[in-house]
Amino acid sequence: QVQLQESGGGSVQAGGSLRLSCAAPLHTFRTYCLGWFRQAPAKQREAVAAFTIDGSPAYADPVKGRFTISKDNTQNTLYLEMARLKPEDTAMYYCTAVVCTSSGRLPYCSGGYCPGYPGQGTQVTVSS
């Protein structure tokens, strides 16, 4: 059973920053690659950032250069540093354990379905 607990969401003005955290059990941390997905109102869930099979990160184009995914292996915690936030970043963000993808590739979502085991999510709201 995969149990992930996100925290760190909130409301911020455009241009601001937030850091999301995700606590994961040791087994999950070692077995899966971890990433962040998001789902905005009336939109399909999408992958935002994730670690890949070789340990390198992959990012969705809209967040490249603004978001940074990282992890603390001693604390079994995944992070997402979000900078220069935009109103279109408003969404529920889900920490997700996924089967590792090849380097440079995000997990593939199709028809509203994304692979993996998500947490409960944390809301990020960016106002203009």
PDB file of C-alpha atoms in Angstrom:
ATOM      1  CA  GLN A   1       0.000   0.000   0.000  1.00  0.00           C
ATOM      2  CA  VAL A   2       1.368   3.366  -1.034  1.00  0.00           C
ATOM      3  CA  GLN A   3       0.773   6.196   1.413  1.00  0.00           C
ATOM      4  CA  LEU A   4       1.875   9.671   0.484  1.00  0.00           C
ATOM      5  CA  GLN A   5       1.189  12.847   2.436  1.00  0.00           C
ATOM      6  CA  GLU A   6       1.496  16.225   0.766  1.00  0.00           C
ATOM      7  CA  SER A   7       1.808  19.570   2.511  1.00  0.00           C
ATOM      8  CA  GLY A   8       2.791  23.144   1.743  1.00  0.00           C
ATOM      9  CA  GLY A   9       0.018  24.310  -0.533  1.00  0.00           C
ATOM     10  CA  GLY A  10      -1.668  27.649  -0.100  1.00  0.00           C
ATOM     11  CA  SER A  11      -2.587  30.921  -1.708  1.00  0.00           C
ATOM     12  CA  VAL A  12      -0.047  33.263  -3.205  1.00  0.00           C
ATOM     13  CA  GLN A  13       0.033  36.196  -5.565  1.00  0.00           C
ATOM     14  CA  ALA A  14       1.402  35.884  -9.068  1.00  0.00           C
ATOM     15  CA  GLY A  15       5.167  36.027  -9.048  1.00  0.00           C
ATOM     16  CA  GLY A  16       5.380  34.449  -5.617  1.00  0.00           C
ATOM     17  CA  SER A  17       6.838  31.141  -4.481  1.00  0.00           C
ATOM     18  CA  LEU A  18       5.717  28.032  -2.642  1.00  0.00           C
ATOM     19  CA  ARG A  19       7.350  24.785  -1.617  1.00  0.00           C
ATOM     20  CA  LEU A  20       5.409  21.566  -1.556  1.00  0.00           C
ATOM     21  CA  SER A  21       6.519  18.582   0.493  1.00  0.00           C
ATOM     22  CA  CYS A  22       5.591  14.923   0.311  1.00  0.00           C
ATOM     23  CA  ALA A  23       6.389  12.375   2.998  1.00  0.00           C
ATOM     24  CA  ALA A  24       6.654   8.808   1.765  1.00  0.00           C
ATOM     25  CA  PRO A  25       7.319   5.456   3.429  1.00  0.00           C
ATOM     26  CA  LEU A  26      10.827   4.124   2.952  1.00  0.00           C
ATOM     27  CA  HIS A  27       9.596   1.219   0.821  1.00  0.00           C
ATOM     28  CA  THR A  28       7.789   3.581  -1.533  1.00  0.00           C
ATOM     29  CA  PHE A  29      10.801   5.850  -1.751  1.00  0.00           C
ATOM     30  CA  ARG A  30      12.990   2.945  -2.796  1.00  0.00           C
ATOM     31  CA  THR A  31      10.570   1.103  -5.060  1.00  0.00           C
ATOM     32  CA  TYR A  32       9.075   3.856  -7.178  1.00  0.00           C
ATOM     33  CA  CYS A  33      10.045   7.061  -8.849  1.00  0.00           C
ATOM     34  CA  LEU A  34       8.235   9.993  -7.281  1.00  0.00           C
ATOM     35  CA  GLY A  35       6.741  12.955  -9.039  1.00  0.00           C
ATOM     36  CA  TRP A  36       4.209  15.732  -8.914  1.00  0.00           C
ATOM     37  CA  PHE A  37       1.013  15.899 -10.910  1.00  0.00           C
ATOM     38  CA  ARG A  38      -1.625  18.600 -10.916  1.00  0.00           C
ATOM     39  CA  GLN A  39      -5.251  19.000 -11.833  1.00  0.00           C
ATOM     40  CA  ALA A  40      -6.843  22.370 -12.405  1.00  0.00           C
ATOM     41  CA  PRO A  41     -10.613  22.889 -12.286  1.00  0.00           C
ATOM     42  CA  ALA A  42     -12.323  21.500 -15.385  1.00  0.00           C
ATOM     43  CA  LYS A  43      -9.001  20.236 -16.726  1.00  0.00           C
ATOM     44  CA  GLN A  44      -7.363  16.828 -16.913  1.00  0.00           C
ATOM     45  CA  ARG A  45      -4.625  15.785 -14.566  1.00  0.00           C
ATOM     46  CA  GLU A  46      -1.126  16.285 -15.917  1.00  0.00           C
ATOM     47  CA  ALA A  47       2.398  15.425 -14.898  1.00  0.00           C
ATOM     48  CA  VAL A  48       4.412  18.418 -13.739  1.00  0.00           C
ATOM     49  CA  ALA A  49       7.760  17.034 -12.637  1.00  0.00           C
ATOM     50  CA  ALA A  50       9.159  13.636 -11.789  1.00  0.00           C
ATOM     51  CA  PHE A  51      12.343  11.754 -11.184  1.00  0.00           C
ATOM     52  CA  THR A  52      13.254   9.244 -13.875  1.00  0.00           C
ATOM     53  CA  ILE A  53      15.020   5.897 -14.044  1.00  0.00           C
ATOM     54  CA  ASP A  54      18.512   7.379 -13.868  1.00  0.00           C
ATOM     55  CA  GLY A  55      17.631   9.738 -11.032  1.00  0.00           C
ATOM     56  CA  SER A  56      17.438  12.834 -13.186  1.00  0.00           C
ATOM     57  CA  PRO A  57      14.352  15.048 -13.150  1.00  0.00           C
ATOM     58  CA  ALA A  58      11.934  15.684 -15.980  1.00  0.00           C
ATOM     59  CA  TYR A  59       9.663  18.709 -16.232  1.00  0.00           C
ATOM     60  CA  ALA A  60       6.584  19.704 -18.163  1.00  0.00           C
ATOM     61  CA  ASP A  61       7.270  22.557 -20.564  1.00  0.00           C
ATOM     62  CA  PRO A  62       5.025  25.115 -18.781  1.00  0.00           C
ATOM     63  CA  VAL A  63       7.050  24.832 -15.566  1.00  0.00           C
ATOM     64  CA  LYS A  64      10.587  24.465 -16.874  1.00  0.00           C
ATOM     65  CA  GLY A  65      12.856  27.059 -15.346  1.00  0.00           C
ATOM     66  CA  ARG A  66      10.328  27.903 -12.613  1.00  0.00           C
ATOM     67  CA  PHE A  67       9.779  24.633 -10.738  1.00  0.00           C
ATOM     68  CA  THR A  68      12.407  22.415  -9.170  1.00  0.00           C
ATOM     69  CA  ILE A  69      11.810  18.881  -7.944  1.00  0.00           C
ATOM     70  CA  SER A  70      14.122  17.510  -5.285  1.00  0.00           C
ATOM     71  CA  LYS A  71      14.213  14.855  -2.611  1.00  0.00           C
ATOM     72  CA  ASP A  72      15.821  14.180   0.721  1.00  0.00           C
ATOM     73  CA  ASN A  73      16.714  10.509   0.886  1.00  0.00           C
ATOM     74  CA  THR A  74      17.475  10.707   4.606  1.00  0.00           C
ATOM     75  CA  GLN A  75      13.987  12.003   5.363  1.00  0.00           C
ATOM     76  CA  ASN A  76      12.104  10.107   2.619  1.00  0.00           C
ATOM     77  CA  THR A  77      10.658  13.414   1.498  1.00  0.00           C
ATOM     78  CA  LEU A  78       9.957  14.781  -1.950  1.00  0.00           C
ATOM     79  CA  TYR A  79       9.796  18.511  -2.646  1.00  0.00           C
ATOM     80  CA  LEU A  80       8.569  20.826  -5.344  1.00  0.00           C
ATOM     81  CA  GLU A  81       9.941  24.342  -5.257  1.00  0.00           C
ATOM     82  CA  MET A  82       7.690  26.613  -7.284  1.00  0.00           C
ATOM     83  CA  ALA A  83       8.862  30.087  -8.231  1.00  0.00           C
ATOM     84  CA  ARG A  84       7.441  32.878 -10.384  1.00  0.00           C
ATOM     85  CA  LEU A  85       4.020  31.372  -9.969  1.00  0.00           C
ATOM     86  CA  LYS A  86       1.302  32.225 -12.458  1.00  0.00           C
ATOM     87  CA  PRO A  87      -2.497  32.089 -12.142  1.00  0.00           C
ATOM     88  CA  GLU A  88      -2.489  29.146 -14.556  1.00  0.00           C
ATOM     89  CA  ASP A  89      -0.501  27.165 -11.982  1.00  0.00           C
ATOM     90  CA  THR A  90      -3.608  27.101  -9.805  1.00  0.00           C
ATOM     91  CA  ALA A  91      -4.482  23.445  -9.249  1.00  0.00           C
ATOM     92  CA  MET A  92      -4.568  20.566  -6.825  1.00  0.00           C
ATOM     93  CA  TYR A  93      -1.075  19.137  -6.693  1.00  0.00           C
ATOM     94  CA  TYR A  94      -0.572  15.426  -6.119  1.00  0.00           C
ATOM     95  CA  CYS A  95       2.562  13.672  -5.022  1.00  0.00           C
ATOM     96  CA  THR A  96       2.551  10.396  -6.936  1.00  0.00           C
ATOM     97  CA  ALA A  97       4.559   7.194  -6.874  1.00  0.00           C
ATOM     98  CA  VAL A  98       5.067   5.908 -10.402  1.00  0.00           C
ATOM     99  CA  VAL A  99       6.938   3.259 -12.308  1.00  0.00           C
ATOM    100  CA  CYS A 100      10.137   4.974 -13.405  1.00  0.00           C
ATOM    101  CA  THR A 101      10.174   6.434 -16.880  1.00  0.00           C
ATOM    102  CA  SER A 102      13.214   6.760 -19.106  1.00  0.00           C
ATOM    103  CA  SER A 103      15.483   9.742 -18.672  1.00  0.00           C
ATOM    104  CA  GLY A 104      13.950  13.012 -19.791  1.00  0.00           C
ATOM    105  CA  ARG A 105      10.422  11.671 -19.950  1.00  0.00           C
ATOM    106  CA  LEU A 106       7.467  12.378 -17.720  1.00  0.00           C
ATOM    107  CA  PRO A 107       4.860   9.741 -16.901  1.00  0.00           C
ATOM    108  CA  TYR A 108       2.285   9.714 -19.675  1.00  0.00           C
ATOM    109  CA  CYS A 109      -1.265  10.824 -18.968  1.00  0.00           C
ATOM    110  CA  SER A 110      -4.039  10.108 -21.449  1.00  0.00           C
ATOM    111  CA  GLY A 111      -7.738  10.821 -21.426  1.00  0.00           C
ATOM    112  CA  GLY A 112      -7.619  12.119 -17.901  1.00  0.00           C
ATOM    113  CA  TYR A 113      -5.883   9.014 -16.600  1.00  0.00           C
ATOM    114  CA  CYS A 114      -2.424   9.288 -15.104  1.00  0.00           C
ATOM    115  CA  PRO A 115      -0.451   6.294 -13.867  1.00  0.00           C
ATOM    116  CA  GLY A 116       0.773   5.746 -10.342  1.00  0.00           C
ATOM    117  CA  TYR A 117      -0.395   6.056  -6.774  1.00  0.00           C
ATOM    118  CA  PRO A 118      -1.270   9.613  -5.738  1.00  0.00           C
ATOM    119  CA  GLY A 119      -1.617  11.170  -2.328  1.00  0.00           C
ATOM    120  CA  GLN A 120      -4.634  13.183  -1.264  1.00  0.00           C
ATOM    121  CA  GLY A 121      -3.328  16.363  -2.838  1.00  0.00           C
ATOM    122  CA  THR A 122      -2.608  19.900  -1.701  1.00  0.00           C
ATOM    123  CA  GLN A 123      -4.245  22.990  -3.188  1.00  0.00           C
ATOM    124  CA  VAL A 124      -2.204  25.761  -4.778  1.00  0.00           C
ATOM    125  CA  THR A 125      -4.010  28.975  -5.664  1.00  0.00           C
ATOM    126  CA  VAL A 126      -2.271  31.804  -7.496  1.00  0.00           C
ATOM    127  CA  SER A 127      -4.065  35.115  -7.766  1.00  0.00           C
ATOM    128  CA  SER A 128      -3.305  37.802 -10.308  1.00  0.00           C
TER     129      SER A 128
END
